[in-house]
XYZ file of C-alpha atoms in Angstrom:
540
model
C 9.322 33.584 -27.529
C 11.238 30.319 -28.129
C 14.665 32.634 -28.744
C 14.016 34.831 -25.594
C 13.677 31.505 -23.492
C 16.866 30.227 -24.918
C 18.775 33.459 -24.266
C 17.586 33.169 -20.606
C 18.834 29.564 -20.389
C 22.083 30.606 -21.937
C 22.464 33.152 -18.923
C 21.471 30.754 -16.528
C 23.752 28.450 -17.435
C 26.931 31.036 -17.276
C 25.832 32.311 -13.854
C 24.000 29.657 -11.994
C 24.874 31.136 -8.697
C 22.588 34.030 -8.656
C 19.638 32.021 -10.115
C 16.782 30.949 -7.725
C 16.086 27.417 -8.820
C 13.651 26.379 -6.250
C 11.086 29.315 -6.745
C 11.053 28.222 -10.676
C 10.527 24.485 -9.975
C 6.830 24.226 -9.880
C 6.575 26.608 -12.958
C 8.644 23.927 -14.957
C 6.788 21.217 -13.403
C 3.510 22.807 -14.855
C 4.654 23.385 -18.603
C 6.681 19.999 -18.957
C 2.975 18.416 -19.180
C 2.032 20.976 -21.611
C -0.131 19.645 -24.513
C 1.838 21.993 -26.942
C 4.774 19.668 -27.961
C 7.257 22.842 -28.520
C 6.236 24.282 -24.981
C 6.562 20.665 -23.572
C 9.896 20.150 -25.002
C 11.429 23.897 -23.902
C 10.206 23.065 -20.430
C 11.894 19.883 -20.459
C 14.946 21.006 -21.643
C 15.022 23.687 -18.918
C 14.246 20.945 -16.477
C 17.077 19.092 -17.385
C 19.313 21.907 -17.055
C 18.136 22.844 -13.464
C 18.427 18.995 -12.161
C 22.360 19.248 -13.617
C 23.003 22.558 -12.318
C 20.969 22.710 -8.994
C 21.420 18.774 -7.832
C 19.725 18.147 -4.597
C 18.066 21.427 -4.233
C 15.587 20.018 -7.011
C 14.947 16.874 -4.601
C 11.977 18.451 -2.855
C 10.241 18.469 -6.113
C 10.786 14.869 -7.074
C 7.155 14.249 -7.102
C 6.194 17.019 -9.455
C 9.004 16.141 -11.734
C 8.122 12.575 -12.115
C 4.762 13.190 -12.402
C 5.592 14.976 -15.494
C 8.516 13.035 -16.820
C 7.265 9.443 -16.525
C 4.554 9.706 -19.053
C 6.987 11.057 -21.501
C 9.401 8.005 -21.200
C 6.993 6.019 -23.308
C 6.325 8.471 -26.258
C 6.720 7.236 -29.608
C 8.985 8.297 -32.501
C 6.737 11.535 -33.463
C 7.963 12.878 -29.879
C 11.333 11.246 -29.922
C 13.009 14.717 -28.797
C 11.090 14.984 -25.874
C 11.267 11.533 -24.731
C 15.365 11.693 -24.952
C 15.156 14.706 -22.806
C 12.905 13.179 -20.444
C 15.065 10.164 -19.940
C 18.151 12.456 -18.901
C 15.888 14.350 -16.501
C 14.676 10.956 -15.043
C 18.236 9.348 -14.913
C 19.803 12.874 -13.550
C 16.880 12.878 -10.920
C 17.541 9.186 -9.598
C 21.358 9.995 -8.955
C 20.455 12.541 -6.538
C 19.227 10.055 -4.280
C 22.097 8.873 -1.938
C 22.278 5.912 1.069
C 22.689 9.468 3.734
C 19.018 9.987 2.866
C 18.303 7.183 4.500
C 20.120 8.080 7.749
C 18.364 11.238 8.574
C 16.040 11.238 11.546
C 12.436 12.228 11.289
C 13.100 15.146 13.827
C 15.535 16.755 11.349
C 13.018 17.379 8.625
C 11.319 20.283 10.882
C 14.993 21.805 11.041
C 15.995 21.322 7.063
C 16.415 24.277 5.048
C 13.901 22.981 2.334
C 10.877 21.046 3.035
C 8.891 19.009 0.328
C 6.167 21.111 -0.937
C 2.831 20.022 -0.159
C 0.653 18.388 -2.830
C -1.086 21.673 -3.607
C 2.217 23.161 -4.514
C 2.954 20.533 -7.186
C 1.480 18.212 -9.380
C 1.750 15.182 -7.728
C -0.962 12.911 -9.279
C -0.862 11.606 -12.914
C -4.281 13.304 -13.636
C -2.559 16.417 -13.562
C -1.324 15.978 -17.289
C -4.570 18.131 -18.099
C -4.093 20.630 -15.364
C -5.884 24.095 -16.497
C -4.877 27.704 -16.214
C -6.575 27.964 -12.803
C -4.243 25.404 -11.252
C -1.073 27.088 -12.871
C -1.997 30.389 -11.133
C -2.054 28.725 -7.768
C 0.849 26.568 -8.255
C 2.909 29.811 -9.608
C 2.145 31.483 -6.286
C 3.118 28.549 -4.221
C 6.363 28.879 -6.131
C 6.849 32.465 -5.499
C 6.167 32.348 -1.855
C 9.050 29.989 -1.127
C 11.142 31.790 1.655
C 14.534 30.798 0.533
C 16.286 30.570 -2.572
C 19.275 28.188 -3.635
C 22.315 28.684 -5.757
C 24.265 25.738 -7.281
C 26.819 26.155 -4.496
C 23.930 25.084 -2.283
C 24.267 21.497 -2.712
C 26.141 21.073 0.742
C 23.026 22.700 2.327
C 21.029 19.704 4.135
C 18.212 18.631 2.094
C 15.642 16.149 3.418
C 14.296 13.391 1.087
C 10.596 12.738 1.936
C 9.666 9.832 0.162
C 5.698 9.953 0.692
C 5.262 12.018 -2.314
C 7.618 10.197 -4.765
C 5.997 6.791 -3.270
C 2.532 7.980 -4.159
C 3.366 9.090 -7.679
C 5.224 5.841 -8.405
C 2.180 3.919 -6.861
C -0.262 5.874 -8.796
C 1.768 4.969 -12.225
C 2.154 1.525 -11.558
C -1.638 1.253 -10.818
C -2.631 2.845 -13.955
C -2.778 -0.080 -16.574
C -3.074 2.773 -19.671
C 0.611 3.621 -19.192
C 3.210 2.496 -21.695
C 5.637 0.075 -20.733
C 8.939 2.089 -20.508
C 7.037 4.157 -17.919
C 6.051 1.000 -15.788
C 9.895 -0.286 -16.339
C 11.051 3.456 -15.157
C 8.892 3.413 -12.251
C 10.174 -0.159 -11.313
C 13.612 1.244 -11.428
C 12.758 4.010 -9.306
C 11.360 1.677 -6.847
C 14.168 -0.766 -6.788
C 16.706 2.251 -6.743
C 14.857 3.470 -3.327
C 15.166 0.091 -1.805
C 18.823 -0.084 -2.359
C 19.654 3.487 -1.363
C 16.872 4.070 1.571
C 15.559 0.929 2.628
C 14.448 2.148 6.256
C 12.423 4.972 4.902
C 10.882 2.534 2.014
C 9.831 0.016 4.206
C 7.264 1.964 5.703
C 5.522 2.160 2.083
C 5.849 -1.918 1.513
C 2.413 -2.702 2.830
C 0.679 -0.090 0.480
C 2.971 -1.222 -2.440
C 2.892 -4.872 -2.584
C -0.634 -5.463 -4.085
C 0.374 -3.184 -6.907
C 3.698 -5.167 -7.311
C 1.715 -8.267 -7.015
C -0.829 -7.202 -9.598
C 2.055 -6.422 -12.126
C 3.338 -9.870 -12.424
C 0.180 -10.339 -14.649
C 1.795 -7.598 -17.024
C 2.106 -8.650 -20.909
C 5.895 -7.729 -21.062
C 8.392 -9.784 -19.666
C 10.898 -6.969 -19.289
C 8.445 -5.404 -16.743
C 7.806 -8.822 -14.970
C 11.427 -9.020 -14.703
C 11.722 -5.652 -13.010
C 8.834 -6.208 -10.688
C 10.552 -9.420 -9.572
C 13.588 -7.607 -8.823
C 11.587 -5.218 -6.793
C 9.725 -8.157 -4.722
C 13.165 -9.997 -4.260
C 14.787 -6.694 -2.830
C 11.622 -6.554 -0.713
C 11.686 -10.268 0.523
C 15.561 -9.957 1.186
C 16.905 -6.776 2.590
C 17.945 -6.554 6.291
C 15.788 -3.484 6.708
C 12.606 -5.507 6.315
C 13.025 -7.915 9.377
C 11.124 -6.873 12.001
C 10.992 -8.467 15.429
C 7.460 -9.079 15.995
C 5.971 -5.285 15.780
C 5.165 -2.556 13.260
C 4.026 -2.774 9.877
C 5.645 -5.176 8.255
C 5.093 -8.112 10.979
C 4.557 -11.146 8.895
C 2.056 -12.158 11.576
C -0.125 -9.120 10.754
C -0.978 -9.342 7.004
C -2.518 -5.983 6.091
C -6.373 -5.661 4.962
C -5.087 -4.947 1.554
C -3.130 -8.245 0.932
C -5.473 -11.094 0.164
C -3.835 -14.389 1.636
C -4.245 -18.025 1.279
C -6.202 -19.775 3.752
C -3.755 -21.324 5.632
C -5.215 -23.245 9.060
C -3.025 -23.089 12.007
C -1.165 -26.133 12.660
C -0.012 -26.808 16.116
C 3.696 -26.601 16.801
C 4.529 -24.833 13.439
C 2.733 -21.154 13.926
C 3.251 -18.914 16.480
C 1.648 -15.450 17.700
C 5.356 -14.053 16.468
C 4.846 -14.895 13.057
C 6.053 -17.649 10.728
C 9.996 -17.260 10.898
C 10.430 -20.946 11.511
C 8.683 -21.630 8.170
C 10.632 -19.420 6.335
C 13.464 -21.435 5.142
C 15.559 -24.813 5.873
C 18.381 -24.256 8.261
C 21.201 -24.821 5.571
C 20.074 -21.657 3.980
C 19.895 -17.756 5.066
C 17.017 -16.264 6.808
C 14.843 -14.219 4.675
C 13.494 -11.015 6.152
C 9.878 -10.436 7.525
C 8.310 -10.211 4.062
C 9.378 -13.335 2.694
C 6.975 -15.820 3.694
C 4.544 -12.890 3.352
C 5.372 -12.887 -0.346
C 5.310 -16.609 -0.779
C 1.746 -16.655 0.282
C 0.436 -14.001 -1.570
C 2.358 -14.998 -4.572
C 0.688 -18.678 -4.283
C -2.771 -16.774 -3.897
C -2.167 -14.804 -7.121
C -1.533 -18.274 -8.797
C -4.654 -19.596 -7.204
C -6.760 -17.005 -8.594
C -5.290 -16.561 -11.768
C -4.793 -19.818 -13.186
C -3.732 -18.533 -16.674
C -0.976 -16.520 -14.824
C 0.114 -20.012 -13.584
C -0.040 -21.607 -16.908
C 1.856 -19.052 -18.934
C 4.114 -17.186 -16.606
C 4.027 -19.394 -13.389
C 7.308 -21.187 -14.370
C 9.290 -18.029 -15.794
C 8.196 -16.288 -12.514
C 9.442 -18.873 -10.118
C 12.694 -19.669 -12.210
C 13.740 -15.842 -12.016
C 12.953 -15.871 -8.248
C 15.475 -18.766 -7.584
C 18.010 -16.631 -9.446
C 17.426 -13.519 -7.194
C 16.607 -15.280 -4.146
C 17.792 -18.643 -2.493
C 16.112 -21.129 -4.361
C 15.928 -23.851 -1.337
C 14.083 -21.079 0.699
C 11.459 -20.530 -2.083
C 10.909 -24.341 -2.181
C 10.864 -24.983 1.663
C 8.459 -22.038 1.958
C 6.225 -22.942 -0.935
C 6.192 -26.607 0.063
C 5.271 -25.858 3.567
C 2.207 -23.365 2.564
C 0.834 -25.847 0.050
C 0.855 -28.557 2.569
C -1.817 -26.764 4.199
C -3.734 -25.394 0.980
C -7.378 -26.230 1.333
C -7.936 -26.284 -2.595
C -6.464 -29.414 -3.107
C -7.083 -29.238 -6.869
C -4.852 -26.275 -7.089
C -2.542 -27.631 -4.614
C -1.862 -30.269 -6.817
C -1.295 -28.166 -10.135
C 1.396 -26.250 -8.107
C 2.887 -29.220 -6.812
C 3.012 -30.530 -10.504
C 4.712 -27.120 -11.785
C 7.037 -26.757 -8.886
C 8.296 -30.355 -9.523
C 8.749 -29.637 -13.290
C 10.808 -26.746 -12.278
C 13.052 -28.461 -10.059
C 13.454 -31.618 -12.307
C 14.031 -29.280 -15.839
C 15.363 -25.935 -14.544
C 19.417 -24.993 -14.939
C 18.771 -22.608 -12.188
C 18.000 -25.351 -9.877
C 21.161 -27.411 -10.869
C 22.756 -27.335 -7.266
C 19.690 -27.997 -5.251
C 18.746 -31.122 -7.316
C 22.600 -32.502 -6.664
C 21.683 -31.452 -2.890
C 18.816 -33.592 -2.924
C 20.166 -36.318 -5.079
C 22.878 -37.083 -2.481
C 20.744 -36.357 0.664
C 24.067 -36.570 2.591
C 23.122 -33.662 5.170
C 20.405 -33.474 7.661
C 19.410 -30.267 5.953
C 19.075 -31.919 2.629
C 16.878 -34.651 4.414
C 14.986 -32.042 5.963
C 14.375 -30.399 2.851
C 13.446 -33.867 1.113
C 10.763 -34.455 3.917
C 9.431 -31.033 3.543
C 8.964 -31.353 -0.225
C 7.437 -34.869 -0.003
C 4.549 -34.083 2.460
C 3.154 -31.347 -0.075
C 4.329 -33.444 -3.056
C 1.904 -35.938 -1.998
C -0.926 -33.779 -3.315
C 0.160 -35.053 -6.587
C 0.955 -38.994 -7.081
C 3.281 -39.349 -9.794
C 5.577 -36.099 -8.644
C 5.956 -38.106 -5.220
C 7.390 -40.902 -7.352
C 9.859 -38.385 -9.461
C 10.924 -36.975 -6.184
C 11.924 -40.169 -4.985
C 13.854 -41.354 -8.357
C 15.391 -37.575 -8.012
C 16.480 -38.601 -4.455
C 17.442 -42.120 -5.164
C 14.648 -43.433 -2.771
C 14.026 -46.257 -5.227
C 12.536 -48.746 -2.481
C 10.178 -46.092 -1.522
C 9.437 -45.176 -5.061
C 8.503 -49.068 -5.555
C 6.243 -48.945 -2.342
C 4.505 -45.898 -3.496
C 3.612 -47.426 -6.927
C 2.266 -50.298 -5.207
C -0.289 -47.911 -3.669
C -1.477 -46.897 -6.904
C -3.498 -49.431 -7.136
C -6.021 -48.276 -4.700
C -6.165 -44.679 -6.107
C -8.291 -43.425 -8.516
C -6.712 -43.901 -11.928
C -7.808 -41.106 -14.066
C -6.913 -39.767 -17.904
C -4.918 -37.085 -15.753
C -3.011 -39.674 -13.633
C -1.964 -41.508 -16.641
C -0.801 -38.351 -18.601
C 1.565 -37.418 -15.865
C 2.796 -41.035 -15.653
C 3.512 -40.882 -19.553
C 5.422 -37.345 -18.911
C 7.370 -39.172 -16.199
C 8.661 -41.716 -18.783
C 9.517 -39.196 -21.003
C 11.634 -37.160 -18.315
C 13.122 -40.296 -17.342
C 14.602 -40.141 -20.730
C 16.205 -36.714 -20.541
C 19.566 -36.038 -19.506
C 18.507 -35.064 -15.889
C 18.030 -38.636 -14.997
C 21.136 -39.896 -16.945
C 22.409 -41.400 -13.555
C 19.200 -43.186 -12.969
C 19.673 -45.018 -16.576
C 22.851 -45.547 -15.768
C 22.102 -47.417 -12.127
C 19.981 -49.725 -14.175
C 22.924 -51.564 -15.066
C 23.511 -52.702 -11.600
C 20.328 -54.828 -11.014
C 22.050 -56.271 -8.010
C 22.403 -52.845 -6.483
C 19.334 -51.392 -7.527
C 16.325 -54.002 -7.806
C 13.747 -51.614 -6.692
C 14.690 -49.190 -9.280
C 13.883 -51.686 -12.083
C 10.753 -52.872 -10.072
C 9.387 -49.165 -10.125
C 10.147 -48.829 -13.397
C 8.130 -51.793 -14.285
C 5.461 -50.698 -11.959
C 5.034 -47.927 -14.159
C 5.160 -49.780 -16.990
C 2.147 -51.859 -15.964
C 0.317 -48.760 -15.162
C 0.411 -47.478 -18.863
C -1.999 -48.677 -21.541
C -0.075 -49.882 -24.477
C 1.004 -46.287 -25.767
C 4.314 -44.653 -26.942
C 5.228 -44.232 -23.426
C 4.921 -47.771 -22.679
C 6.756 -48.707 -25.885
C 9.696 -46.366 -24.705
C 10.010 -47.285 -21.552
C 9.616 -51.055 -22.403
C 12.624 -50.802 -24.824
C 14.597 -49.112 -21.896
C 14.037 -51.846 -19.477
C 14.936 -54.441 -22.267
C 18.283 -53.284 -22.228
C 18.690 -54.013 -18.392
C 21.282 -56.910 -18.188
C 20.556 -60.474 -16.336
C 16.963 -60.026 -15.927
C 17.034 -63.462 -13.769
C 18.633 -61.366 -10.929
C 15.762 -59.406 -10.605
C 14.166 -62.647 -8.663
C 17.183 -62.491 -5.972
C 15.913 -62.266 -2.246
C 14.859 -58.280 -1.806
C 15.985 -58.611 1.760
C 19.307 -59.041 0.932
C 19.570 -55.763 -1.892
C 20.335 -52.214 -0.841
C 17.527 -49.489 -1.217
C 19.757 -47.626 -3.927
C 20.687 -44.735 -1.115
C 23.880 -43.110 -0.563
C 25.194 -42.089 2.861
C 24.153 -42.972 6.247
C 22.182 -39.735 7.206
C 19.063 -40.941 5.342
C 18.540 -43.806 7.480
C 16.939 -41.234 9.832
C 14.220 -40.678 7.742
C 10.910 -42.629 8.828
C 9.669 -43.833 5.485
C 6.802 -45.746 6.877
C 5.484 -42.480 8.225
C 5.870 -40.950 5.277
C 3.899 -43.565 3.359
C 0.910 -43.130 5.797
C 1.415 -39.574 5.343
C 0.954 -40.148 1.464
C -2.180 -42.397 2.090
C -3.840 -39.498 4.058
C -3.352 -36.952 1.601
C -4.634 -39.159 -1.091
C -7.667 -40.071 0.652
C -8.232 -36.325 0.739
C -7.972 -36.166 -2.768
C -10.516 -39.180 -3.290
C -13.072 -37.616 -1.368
C -12.821 -34.243 -2.941
C -13.216 -35.817 -6.148
C -16.253 -37.544 -5.018
C -17.711 -34.434 -3.564
C -17.246 -32.746 -6.590
C -18.847 -35.157 -9.085
C -21.530 -35.496 -6.652
C -22.314 -31.923 -6.970
C -21.656 -32.042 -10.962
C -24.612 -34.752 -11.081
C -27.012 -32.947 -8.811
C -26.449 -29.808 -11.261
C -27.232 -32.253 -14.157
């Protein structure tokens, strides 16, 4: 039988013009899922040749082909041959999808010579791997009843790509946590490829795909997460995802399947037409309608899975900063966190974002933009970050150090005496002292040489020193301050000193109002801690 099939395949390759590829496609799909390795390998080899010989004629059978091929990509070395052929089939099929597939009108689908087979005519679900003989007979009949046959010269004949079946198969495989890593990566590569080649059609499926894509961020494999982030970034930035306040992707109308953060409405910031005003600052390109929705749901994911935030949060955010605009991400997340009702999560998330901002090489440009505060846009970003950073007092001070707002940093530290100084608070002060010794704050340490120009920097550092118990961090900062020249200059009239700021634009920032906002946010945190402590006492 194997020899006879080999001869048949040779004849097909010699005379492809007389072959009815379409009528045999479903038969191959069935046998590509056979339990017997030899049958599966033989069928897969035939499938490889069919895709290469018939080209786009095989596109209508993509759902069935993917159902058969994708699981094989995770086979181990015992089925190495099947895996290799399946990989060729997968790559060849992917190349058949072209940008022109996105331009075809829905009306033309009824007039095309070849329509997508129904789910009964081919295997469109992962469970079909265990298909029985009864179903085989049914599928064979469906294949043999095809009214038209196609030769290899029929590539010029119009074939409409119907994505519904393909997306359904990809979504099922992505949802199935038992499938192998290579299969998950292949699924994500397919989704990315489809969003690149046929974005208009793909965005009709985005709302149904998003929950699974967000869940995939919890995957054990870094490679899977990277591919997942590429797909999510494409969804968030593609022009095809922009809507004008209507349609399935309207950001003001979240789908019920997408659980979002509880973000109370704030006057002047949210409107019935969506959240486009919050998506980015004026200096950055506008993201599409899905960008803000993605940011909200990503933060929701971090909120519900604290372990994901601890283990993968920085990795995910750093990668997103490479794939998307970093300023957009920080601006949007800061705005969402400002209205977050879970204050403990808001404080933790702000601390994570601040650490990424101060330490990640990917954010070098954004740090420089904030360090100088030379433009209205950078000042706007600083104010936006500041208001959210107020959830965490120590990160607020570090933001002021980064932006060279030393006078304001000193004013903030003076307020620390009114706060609830906990062990966690002192630990964060300790980490800030360690951070000051890092290369990122080299400019700050050099500015300590000019006491006359930067007295509030010295005062702020002495303020941190007074907050610390006599620990290793205390010794570290104390030794650093001993290197400051001419300590008697610290007693100069502070009214004659500068605030350590550069440029004239920053004078437009209302620091008194920012300080009042800081006090207001911290009072909320104090109230919440007292409520938690009260509940804990009642439970005891």
